[in-house]
Amino acid sequence: MNSIMNHAVNYGGRRVSKGPSFVPPLRPAFVRDLVTELVALHEEIPATKRIIVLFEFHPNKEVAKVPRSAMAFANRGTHQNAMIGLIWSDPKDDKRCKEWLAYMDRRFRDELNRNGAVNEKLTEAQVIGEYSNYDGMCP
């Protein structure tokens, strides 16, 4: 499954990705802010026109009923996964692109915490890491 996007990134290109989590529904203001940040990065570094932003939406009510430690399925809560894949070409942009991606990851984390506080599920929001291929249930 991870190879499904290989065609989008040529061999030898520069790329980095993060797998933040979120709890639906997404606030329209949050999504608009993400788009604004994307546009700003495109204007600053035109080679970043090939950014992948994926949001995973699936019904997980039944899965969430099973305790986190009961089996290997990564999502045991109301959260979903996103993926941001940043692609650029010039090594001089490495630092800025990685900083931007870390900033976007923090934006997702802040939104997750905001949503958890609003919906009185902050405890769950605090234990959610990144997509399990990156972070999983590691302490």
PDB file of N, CA, C and O in Angstrom, residues 56-96:
ATOM      1  N   GLU A  56      -7.517  10.563   5.940  1.00  0.00           N
ATOM      2  CA  GLU A  56      -8.152   9.256   6.004  1.00  0.00           C
ATOM      3  C   GLU A  56      -9.471   9.404   6.762  1.00  0.00           C
ATOM      4  O   GLU A  56      -9.477   9.856   7.896  1.00  0.00           O
ATOM      5  N   PHE A  57     -10.541   9.045   6.117  1.00  0.00           N
ATOM      6  CA  PHE A  57     -11.847   9.066   6.774  1.00  0.00           C
ATOM      7  C   PHE A  57     -12.466   7.679   6.648  1.00  0.00           C
ATOM      8  O   PHE A  57     -12.628   7.179   5.538  1.00  0.00           O
ATOM      9  N   HIS A  58     -12.744   7.049   7.751  1.00  0.00           N
ATOM     10  CA  HIS A  58     -13.429   5.775   7.730  1.00  0.00           C
ATOM     11  C   HIS A  58     -14.218   5.626   9.022  1.00  0.00           C
ATOM     12  O   HIS A  58     -13.840   6.178  10.061  1.00  0.00           O
ATOM     13  N   PRO A  59     -15.311   4.885   8.980  1.00  0.00           N
ATOM     14  CA  PRO A  59     -16.083   4.690  10.208  1.00  0.00           C
ATOM     15  C   PRO A  59     -15.307   3.783  11.153  1.00  0.00           C
ATOM     16  O   PRO A  59     -14.916   2.677  10.783  1.00  0.00           O
ATOM     17  N   ASN A  60     -15.055   4.260  12.350  1.00  0.00           N
ATOM     18  CA  ASN A  60     -14.251   3.457  13.273  1.00  0.00           C
ATOM     19  C   ASN A  60     -14.929   3.251  14.631  1.00  0.00           C
ATOM     20  O   ASN A  60     -14.277   2.901  15.599  1.00  0.00           O
ATOM     21  N   LYS A  61     -16.225   3.414  14.668  1.00  0.00           N
ATOM     22  CA  LYS A  61     -16.960   3.270  15.928  1.00  0.00           C
ATOM     23  C   LYS A  61     -16.777   1.875  16.527  1.00  0.00           C
ATOM     24  O   LYS A  61     -16.523   1.730  17.719  1.00  0.00           O
ATOM     25  N   GLU A  62     -16.909   0.839  15.720  1.00  0.00           N
ATOM     26  CA  GLU A  62     -16.784  -0.529  16.222  1.00  0.00           C
ATOM     27  C   GLU A  62     -15.346  -0.840  16.629  1.00  0.00           C
ATOM     28  O   GLU A  62     -15.112  -1.476  17.651  1.00  0.00           O
ATOM     29  N   VAL A  63     -14.399  -0.416  15.821  1.00  0.00           N
ATOM     30  CA  VAL A  63     -12.990  -0.656  16.131  1.00  0.00           C
ATOM     31  C   VAL A  63     -12.605   0.024  17.436  1.00  0.00           C
ATOM     32  O   VAL A  63     -11.856  -0.511  18.248  1.00  0.00           O
ATOM     33  N   ALA A  64     -13.133   1.227  17.652  1.00  0.00           N
ATOM     34  CA  ALA A  64     -12.795   1.990  18.858  1.00  0.00           C
ATOM     35  C   ALA A  64     -13.298   1.324  20.135  1.00  0.00           C
ATOM     36  O   ALA A  64     -12.830   1.655  21.226  1.00  0.00           O
ATOM     37  N   LYS A  65     -14.212   0.392  20.007  1.00  0.00           N
ATOM     38  CA  LYS A  65     -14.723  -0.315  21.197  1.00  0.00           C
ATOM     39  C   LYS A  65     -13.709  -1.302  21.771  1.00  0.00           C
ATOM     40  O   LYS A  65     -13.805  -1.704  22.917  1.00  0.00           O
ATOM     41  N   VAL A  66     -12.746  -1.714  20.948  1.00  0.00           N
ATOM     42  CA  VAL A  66     -11.754  -2.694  21.374  1.00  0.00           C
ATOM     43  C   VAL A  66     -10.586  -1.960  22.043  1.00  0.00           C
ATOM     44  O   VAL A  66     -10.101  -0.963  21.509  1.00  0.00           O
ATOM     45  N   PRO A  67     -10.129  -2.413  23.184  1.00  0.00           N
ATOM     46  CA  PRO A  67      -9.016  -1.749  23.871  1.00  0.00           C
ATOM     47  C   PRO A  67      -7.763  -1.661  23.001  1.00  0.00           C
ATOM     48  O   PRO A  67      -7.500  -2.551  22.184  1.00  0.00           O
ATOM     49  N   ARG A  68      -6.990  -0.603  23.187  1.00  0.00           N
ATOM     50  CA  ARG A  68      -5.764  -0.390  22.411  1.00  0.00           C
ATOM     51  C   ARG A  68      -4.820  -1.580  22.463  1.00  0.00           C
ATOM     52  O   ARG A  68      -4.148  -1.893  21.493  1.00  0.00           O
ATOM     53  N   SER A  69      -4.728  -2.244  23.581  1.00  0.00           N
ATOM     54  CA  SER A  69      -3.766  -3.333  23.752  1.00  0.00           C
ATOM     55  C   SER A  69      -4.302  -4.691  23.293  1.00  0.00           C
ATOM     56  O   SER A  69      -3.589  -5.687  23.370  1.00  0.00           O
ATOM     57  N   ALA A  70      -5.514  -4.744  22.795  1.00  0.00           N
ATOM     58  CA  ALA A  70      -6.130  -6.034  22.463  1.00  0.00           C
ATOM     59  C   ALA A  70      -5.603  -6.669  21.179  1.00  0.00           C
ATOM     60  O   ALA A  70      -5.608  -7.873  21.035  1.00  0.00           O
ATOM     61  N   MET A  71      -5.189  -5.865  20.217  1.00  0.00           N
ATOM     62  CA  MET A  71      -4.636  -6.391  18.976  1.00  0.00           C
ATOM     63  C   MET A  71      -3.860  -5.304  18.260  1.00  0.00           C
ATOM     64  O   MET A  71      -3.723  -4.200  18.759  1.00  0.00           O
ATOM     65  N   ALA A  72      -3.370  -5.606  17.079  1.00  0.00           N
ATOM     66  CA  ALA A  72      -2.402  -4.746  16.411  1.00  0.00           C
ATOM     67  C   ALA A  72      -2.985  -3.582  15.621  1.00  0.00           C
ATOM     68  O   ALA A  72      -2.233  -2.792  15.086  1.00  0.00           O
ATOM     69  N   PHE A  73      -4.298  -3.448  15.531  1.00  0.00           N
ATOM     70  CA  PHE A  73      -4.857  -2.350  14.747  1.00  0.00           C
ATOM     71  C   PHE A  73      -4.473  -1.022  15.378  1.00  0.00           C
ATOM     72  O   PHE A  73      -4.648  -0.817  16.574  1.00  0.00           O
ATOM     73  N   ALA A  74      -3.934  -0.101  14.601  1.00  0.00           N
ATOM     74  CA  ALA A  74      -3.339   1.131  15.139  1.00  0.00           C
ATOM     75  C   ALA A  74      -4.348   2.083  15.765  1.00  0.00           C
ATOM     76  O   ALA A  74      -4.060   2.707  16.779  1.00  0.00           O
ATOM     77  N   ASN A  75      -5.487   2.264  15.161  1.00  0.00           N
ATOM     78  CA  ASN A  75      -6.445   3.265  15.645  1.00  0.00           C
ATOM     79  C   ASN A  75      -7.465   2.643  16.575  1.00  0.00           C
ATOM     80  O   ASN A  75      -8.331   1.895  16.160  1.00  0.00           O
ATOM     81  N   ARG A  76      -7.390   3.010  17.828  1.00  0.00           N
ATOM     82  CA  ARG A  76      -8.335   2.540  18.833  1.00  0.00           C
ATOM     83  C   ARG A  76      -9.036   3.730  19.463  1.00  0.00           C
ATOM     84  O   ARG A  76      -9.101   3.853  20.666  1.00  0.00           O
ATOM     85  N   GLY A  77      -9.527   4.613  18.653  1.00  0.00           N
ATOM     86  CA  GLY A  77     -10.196   5.792  19.185  1.00  0.00           C
ATOM     87  C   GLY A  77     -10.974   6.490  18.101  1.00  0.00           C
ATOM     88  O   GLY A  77     -11.230   5.939  17.032  1.00  0.00           O
ATOM     89  N   THR A  78     -11.325   7.723  18.373  1.00  0.00           N
ATOM     90  CA  THR A  78     -12.119   8.503  17.421  1.00  0.00           C
ATOM     91  C   THR A  78     -11.250   9.220  16.402  1.00  0.00           C
ATOM     92  O   THR A  78     -11.769   9.906  15.536  1.00  0.00           O
ATOM     93  N   HIS A  79      -9.952   9.070  16.490  1.00  0.00           N
ATOM     94  CA  HIS A  79      -9.066   9.805  15.592  1.00  0.00           C
ATOM     95  C   HIS A  79      -8.895   9.107  14.245  1.00  0.00           C
ATOM     96  O   HIS A  79      -9.140   7.915  14.111  1.00  0.00           O
ATOM     97  N   GLN A  80      -8.474   9.898  13.285  1.00  0.00           N
ATOM     98  CA  GLN A  80      -8.160   9.436  11.935  1.00  0.00           C
ATOM     99  C   GLN A  80      -6.725   9.871  11.629  1.00  0.00           C
ATOM    100  O   GLN A  80      -6.136  10.654  12.364  1.00  0.00           O
ATOM    101  N   ASN A  81      -6.186   9.377  10.530  1.00  0.00           N
ATOM    102  CA  ASN A  81      -4.826   9.728  10.129  1.00  0.00           C
ATOM    103  C   ASN A  81      -4.837  10.667   8.938  1.00  0.00           C
ATOM    104  O   ASN A  81      -5.718  10.602   8.085  1.00  0.00           O
ATOM    105  N   ALA A  82      -3.822  11.498   8.899  1.00  0.00           N
ATOM    106  CA  ALA A  82      -3.557  12.338   7.736  1.00  0.00           C
ATOM    107  C   ALA A  82      -2.134  12.021   7.288  1.00  0.00           C
ATOM    108  O   ALA A  82      -1.386  11.330   7.986  1.00  0.00           O
ATOM    109  N   MET A  83      -1.766  12.504   6.135  1.00  0.00           N
ATOM    110  CA  MET A  83      -0.395  12.384   5.665  1.00  0.00           C
ATOM    111  C   MET A  83      -0.058  13.629   4.878  1.00  0.00           C
ATOM    112  O   MET A  83      -0.857  14.074   4.049  1.00  0.00           O
ATOM    113  N   ILE A  84       1.078  14.202   5.201  1.00  0.00           N
ATOM    114  CA  ILE A  84       1.580  15.338   4.439  1.00  0.00           C
ATOM    115  C   ILE A  84       2.913  14.910   3.858  1.00  0.00           C
ATOM    116  O   ILE A  84       3.840  14.561   4.590  1.00  0.00           O
ATOM    117  N   GLY A  85       2.998  14.897   2.554  1.00  0.00           N
ATOM    118  CA  GLY A  85       4.228  14.547   1.860  1.00  0.00           C
ATOM    119  C   GLY A  85       4.739  15.760   1.115  1.00  0.00           C
ATOM    120  O   GLY A  85       4.066  16.274   0.225  1.00  0.00           O
ATOM    121  N   LEU A  86       5.898  16.224   1.498  1.00  0.00           N
ATOM    122  CA  LEU A  86       6.484  17.437   0.917  1.00  0.00           C
ATOM    123  C   LEU A  86       7.595  17.016  -0.042  1.00  0.00           C
ATOM    124  O   LEU A  86       8.466  16.222   0.316  1.00  0.00           O
ATOM    125  N   ILE A  87       7.545  17.541  -1.262  1.00  0.00           N
ATOM    126  CA  ILE A  87       8.494  17.175  -2.308  1.00  0.00           C
ATOM    127  C   ILE A  87       9.114  18.454  -2.859  1.00  0.00           C
ATOM    128  O   ILE A  87       8.398  19.408  -3.169  1.00  0.00           O
ATOM    129  N   TRP A  88      10.432  18.480  -2.965  1.00  0.00           N
ATOM    130  CA  TRP A  88      11.135  19.640  -3.520  1.00  0.00           C
ATOM    131  C   TRP A  88      12.387  19.146  -4.217  1.00  0.00           C
ATOM    132  O   TRP A  88      12.639  17.948  -4.257  1.00  0.00           O
ATOM    133  N   SER A  89      13.185  20.044  -4.784  1.00  0.00           N
ATOM    134  CA  SER A  89      14.309  19.585  -5.594  1.00  0.00           C
ATOM    135  C   SER A  89      15.676  20.122  -5.174  1.00  0.00           C
ATOM    136  O   SER A  89      16.675  19.455  -5.408  1.00  0.00           O
ATOM    137  N   ASP A  90      15.753  21.267  -4.561  1.00  0.00           N
ATOM    138  CA  ASP A  90      17.036  21.906  -4.281  1.00  0.00           C
ATOM    139  C   ASP A  90      17.481  21.664  -2.838  1.00  0.00           C
ATOM    140  O   ASP A  90      16.751  22.002  -1.901  1.00  0.00           O
ATOM    141  N   PRO A  91      18.690  21.142  -2.644  1.00  0.00           N
ATOM    142  CA  PRO A  91      19.174  20.902  -1.281  1.00  0.00           C
ATOM    143  C   PRO A  91      19.197  22.161  -0.411  1.00  0.00           C
ATOM    144  O   PRO A  91      19.085  22.067   0.813  1.00  0.00           O
ATOM    145  N   LYS A  92      19.309  23.325  -1.025  1.00  0.00           N
ATOM    146  CA  LYS A  92      19.324  24.558  -0.230  1.00  0.00           C
ATOM    147  C   LYS A  92      17.999  24.788   0.503  1.00  0.00           C
ATOM    148  O   LYS A  92      17.947  25.531   1.475  1.00  0.00           O
ATOM    149  N   ASP A  93      16.931  24.123   0.056  1.00  0.00           N
ATOM    150  CA  ASP A  93      15.614  24.270   0.679  1.00  0.00           C
ATOM    151  C   ASP A  93      15.339  23.202   1.739  1.00  0.00           C
ATOM    152  O   ASP A  93      14.263  23.202   2.348  1.00  0.00           O
ATOM    153  N   ASP A  94      16.280  22.308   1.975  1.00  0.00           N
ATOM    154  CA  ASP A  94      16.069  21.204   2.919  1.00  0.00           C
ATOM    155  C   ASP A  94      15.613  21.696   4.289  1.00  0.00           C
ATOM    156  O   ASP A  94      14.595  21.230   4.815  1.00  0.00           O
ATOM    157  N   LYS A  95      16.368  22.600   4.874  1.00  0.00           N
ATOM    158  CA  LYS A  95      16.063  23.049   6.233  1.00  0.00           C
ATOM    159  C   LYS A  95      14.682  23.681   6.305  1.00  0.00           C
ATOM    160  O   LYS A  95      13.870  23.360   7.178  1.00  0.00           O
ATOM    161  N   ARG A  96      14.396  24.575   5.384  1.00  0.00           N
ATOM    162  CA  ARG A  96      13.104  25.281   5.404  1.00  0.00           C
ATOM    163  C   ARG A  96      11.946  24.305   5.210  1.00  0.00           C
ATOM    164  O   ARG A  96      10.915  24.401   5.886  1.00  0.00           O
TER     165      ARG A  96
END
